[in-house]
Short mmCIF file of C-alpha atoms in Angstrom, two decimals:
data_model
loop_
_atom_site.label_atom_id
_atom_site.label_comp_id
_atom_site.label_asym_id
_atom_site.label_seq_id
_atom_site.Cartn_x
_atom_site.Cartn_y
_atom_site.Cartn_z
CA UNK A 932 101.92 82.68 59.78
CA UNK A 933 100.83 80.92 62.38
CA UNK A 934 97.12 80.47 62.22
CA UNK A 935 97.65 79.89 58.32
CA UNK A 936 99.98 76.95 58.97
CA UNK A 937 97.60 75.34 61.49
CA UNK A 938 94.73 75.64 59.18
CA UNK A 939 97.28 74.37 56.27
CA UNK A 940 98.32 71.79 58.57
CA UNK A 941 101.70 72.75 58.27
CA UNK A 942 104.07 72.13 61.53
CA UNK A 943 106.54 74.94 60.01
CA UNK A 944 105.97 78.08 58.23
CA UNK A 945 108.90 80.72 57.18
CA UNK A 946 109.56 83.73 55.08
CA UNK A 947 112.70 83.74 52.66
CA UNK A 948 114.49 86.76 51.25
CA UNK A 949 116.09 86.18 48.00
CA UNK A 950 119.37 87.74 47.28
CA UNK A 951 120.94 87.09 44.02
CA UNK A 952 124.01 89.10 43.65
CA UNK A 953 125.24 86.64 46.64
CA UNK A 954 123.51 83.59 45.49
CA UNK A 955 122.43 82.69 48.73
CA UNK A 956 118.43 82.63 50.53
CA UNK A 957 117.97 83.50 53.67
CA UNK A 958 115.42 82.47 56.37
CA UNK A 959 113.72 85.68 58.09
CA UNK A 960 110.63 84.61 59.89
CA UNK A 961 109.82 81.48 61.31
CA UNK A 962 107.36 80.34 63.53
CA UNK A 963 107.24 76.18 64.74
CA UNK A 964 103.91 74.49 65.62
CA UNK A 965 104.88 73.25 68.95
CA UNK A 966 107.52 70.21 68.88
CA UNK A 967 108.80 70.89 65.65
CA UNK A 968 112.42 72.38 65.85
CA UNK A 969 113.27 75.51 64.40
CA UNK A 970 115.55 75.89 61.46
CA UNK A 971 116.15 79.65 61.24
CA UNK A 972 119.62 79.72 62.84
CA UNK A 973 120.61 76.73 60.34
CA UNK A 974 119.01 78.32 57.06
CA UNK A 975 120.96 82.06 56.62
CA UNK A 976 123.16 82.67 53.61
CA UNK A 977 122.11 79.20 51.75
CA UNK A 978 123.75 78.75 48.35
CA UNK A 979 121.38 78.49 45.68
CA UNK A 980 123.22 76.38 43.64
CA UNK A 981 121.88 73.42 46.36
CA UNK A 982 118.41 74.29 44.73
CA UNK A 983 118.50 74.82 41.45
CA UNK A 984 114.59 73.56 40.30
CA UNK A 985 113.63 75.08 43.38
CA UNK A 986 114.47 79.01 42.02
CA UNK A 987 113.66 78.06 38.34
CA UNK A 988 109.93 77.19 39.53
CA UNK A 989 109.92 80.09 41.74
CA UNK A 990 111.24 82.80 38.64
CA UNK A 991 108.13 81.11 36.81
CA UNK A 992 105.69 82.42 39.60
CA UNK A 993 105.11 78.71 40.35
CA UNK A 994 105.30 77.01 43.66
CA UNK A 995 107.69 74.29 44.45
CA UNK A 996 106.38 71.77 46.06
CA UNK A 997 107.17 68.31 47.27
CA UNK A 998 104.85 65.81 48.47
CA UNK A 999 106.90 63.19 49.75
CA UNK A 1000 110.83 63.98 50.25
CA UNK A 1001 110.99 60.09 49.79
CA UNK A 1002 110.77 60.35 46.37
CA UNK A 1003 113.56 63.02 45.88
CA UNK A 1004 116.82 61.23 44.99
CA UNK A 1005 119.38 61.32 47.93
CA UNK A 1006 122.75 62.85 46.02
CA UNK A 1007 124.60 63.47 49.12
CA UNK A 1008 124.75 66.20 51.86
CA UNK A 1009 124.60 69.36 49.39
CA UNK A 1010 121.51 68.03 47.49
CA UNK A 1011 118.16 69.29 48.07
CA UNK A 1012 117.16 65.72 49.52
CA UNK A 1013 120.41 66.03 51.86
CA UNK A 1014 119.59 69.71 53.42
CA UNK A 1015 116.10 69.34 53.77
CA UNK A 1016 115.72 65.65 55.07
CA UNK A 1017 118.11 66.72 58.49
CA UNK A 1018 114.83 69.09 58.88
CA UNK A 1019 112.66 66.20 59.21
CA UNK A 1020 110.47 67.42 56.25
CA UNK A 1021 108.60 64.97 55.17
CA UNK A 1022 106.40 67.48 52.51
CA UNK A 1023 107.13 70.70 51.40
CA UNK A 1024 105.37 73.35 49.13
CA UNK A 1025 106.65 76.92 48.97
CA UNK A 1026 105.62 79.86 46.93
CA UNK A 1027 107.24 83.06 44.98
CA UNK A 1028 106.85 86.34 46.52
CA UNK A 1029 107.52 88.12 43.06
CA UNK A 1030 107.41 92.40 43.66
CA UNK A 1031 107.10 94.67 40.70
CA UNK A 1032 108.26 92.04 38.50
CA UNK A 1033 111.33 91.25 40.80
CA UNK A 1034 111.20 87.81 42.40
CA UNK A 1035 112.19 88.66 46.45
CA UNK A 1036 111.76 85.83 48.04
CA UNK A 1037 109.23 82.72 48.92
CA UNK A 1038 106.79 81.96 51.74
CA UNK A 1039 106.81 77.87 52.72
CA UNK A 1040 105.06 75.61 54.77
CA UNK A 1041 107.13 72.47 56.05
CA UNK A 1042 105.05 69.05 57.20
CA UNK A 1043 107.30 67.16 59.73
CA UNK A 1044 105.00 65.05 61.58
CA UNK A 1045 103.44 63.70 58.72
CA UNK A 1046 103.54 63.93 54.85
CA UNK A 1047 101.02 66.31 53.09
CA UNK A 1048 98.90 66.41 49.80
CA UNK A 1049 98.35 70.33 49.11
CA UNK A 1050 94.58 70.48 46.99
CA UNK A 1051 94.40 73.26 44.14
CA UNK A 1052 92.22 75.04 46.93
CA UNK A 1053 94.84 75.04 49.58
CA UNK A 1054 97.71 75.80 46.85
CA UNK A 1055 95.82 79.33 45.72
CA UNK A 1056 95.05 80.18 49.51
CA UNK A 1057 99.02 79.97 50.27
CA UNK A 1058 99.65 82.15 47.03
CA UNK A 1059 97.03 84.52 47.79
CA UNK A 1060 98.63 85.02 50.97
CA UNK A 1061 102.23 85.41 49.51
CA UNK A 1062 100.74 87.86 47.26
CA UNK A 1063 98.96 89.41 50.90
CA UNK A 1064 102.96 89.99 51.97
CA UNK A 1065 103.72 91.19 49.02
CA UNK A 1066 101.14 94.24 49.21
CA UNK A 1067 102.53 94.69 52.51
CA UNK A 1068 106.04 95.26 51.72
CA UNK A 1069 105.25 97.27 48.73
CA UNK A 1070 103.01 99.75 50.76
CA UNK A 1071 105.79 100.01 53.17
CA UNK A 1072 108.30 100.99 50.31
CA UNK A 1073 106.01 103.35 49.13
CA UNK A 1074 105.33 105.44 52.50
CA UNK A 1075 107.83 107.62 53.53
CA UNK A 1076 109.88 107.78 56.66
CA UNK A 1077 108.51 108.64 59.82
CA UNK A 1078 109.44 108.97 63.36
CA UNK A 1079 108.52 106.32 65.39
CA UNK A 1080 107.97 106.79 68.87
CA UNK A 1081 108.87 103.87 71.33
CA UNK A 1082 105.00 103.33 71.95
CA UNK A 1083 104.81 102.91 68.09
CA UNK A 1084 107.54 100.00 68.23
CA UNK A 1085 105.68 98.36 71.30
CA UNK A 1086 102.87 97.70 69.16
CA UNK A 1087 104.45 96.74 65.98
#
């Protein structure tokens, strides 16, 4: 996550797991280009109803992205604008991680020092890399069990 955000020039980069029978999203990997706070603690059990466009774009396999937060209307605390400016995001773009049909979750990429313009190029690099994860946890599923020595968990 890490070496794709600096090449993105992203100053945050986090996994999300969906989970829709609570209605909430849940930040589960984080990492924070240094001098950029971290959100993770802050951004557990979010409702979705604060992001409504967000999830429909995401359902369609699209990403949701925002170039300038400036230009997202300010409807209070619980709007999109209200949650996400407190971040200092200043740009945002974030894309579906969609498994066997199943939408799971999204990967994003959060400019704080500065406002970002995503090119078509950089857009299908960050969805070929959600797609990357995606392989990942699905050839994880699909191996069974095994025991795991403590050496094993050192290295993971």
């Amino acid at each position: 996550m890490q070496e794709l955000g600096k090449f993105v020039g992203a100053d945050r980069a986090y996994i999300f797991d969906y989970d829709f029978e609570a209605n909430t999203t849940s930040n589960t990997y984080e990492w924070c280009e240094e001098g950029t706070t971290p959100e993770f603690n802050n951004l557990q059990n979010v409702s979705l109803d604060f992001m409504p466009q967000w999830v429909d774009r995401h359902r369609q396999g699209l990403p949701f992205y925002i170039p300038d937060m400036e230009l997202l209307p300010y409807e209070g605390p619980e709007s999109l604008r209200g949650i996400l400016e407190p971040q200092g995001i200043k740009s945002l773009i974030t894309i579906p991680m969609i498994s066997n049909g199943n939408l799971i979750g999204f990967v994003g990429f959060d400019s704080v020092k500065d406002k970002h313009e995503y090119s078509e190029k950089e857009m299908k690099l960050l969805s070929l890399f959600a797609q990357m994860l995606i392989n990942i946890f699905e050839e994880k599923e699909r191996k069974p069990p095994h025991k795991t020595s403590r050496k094993n968990i050192a290295i993971l």
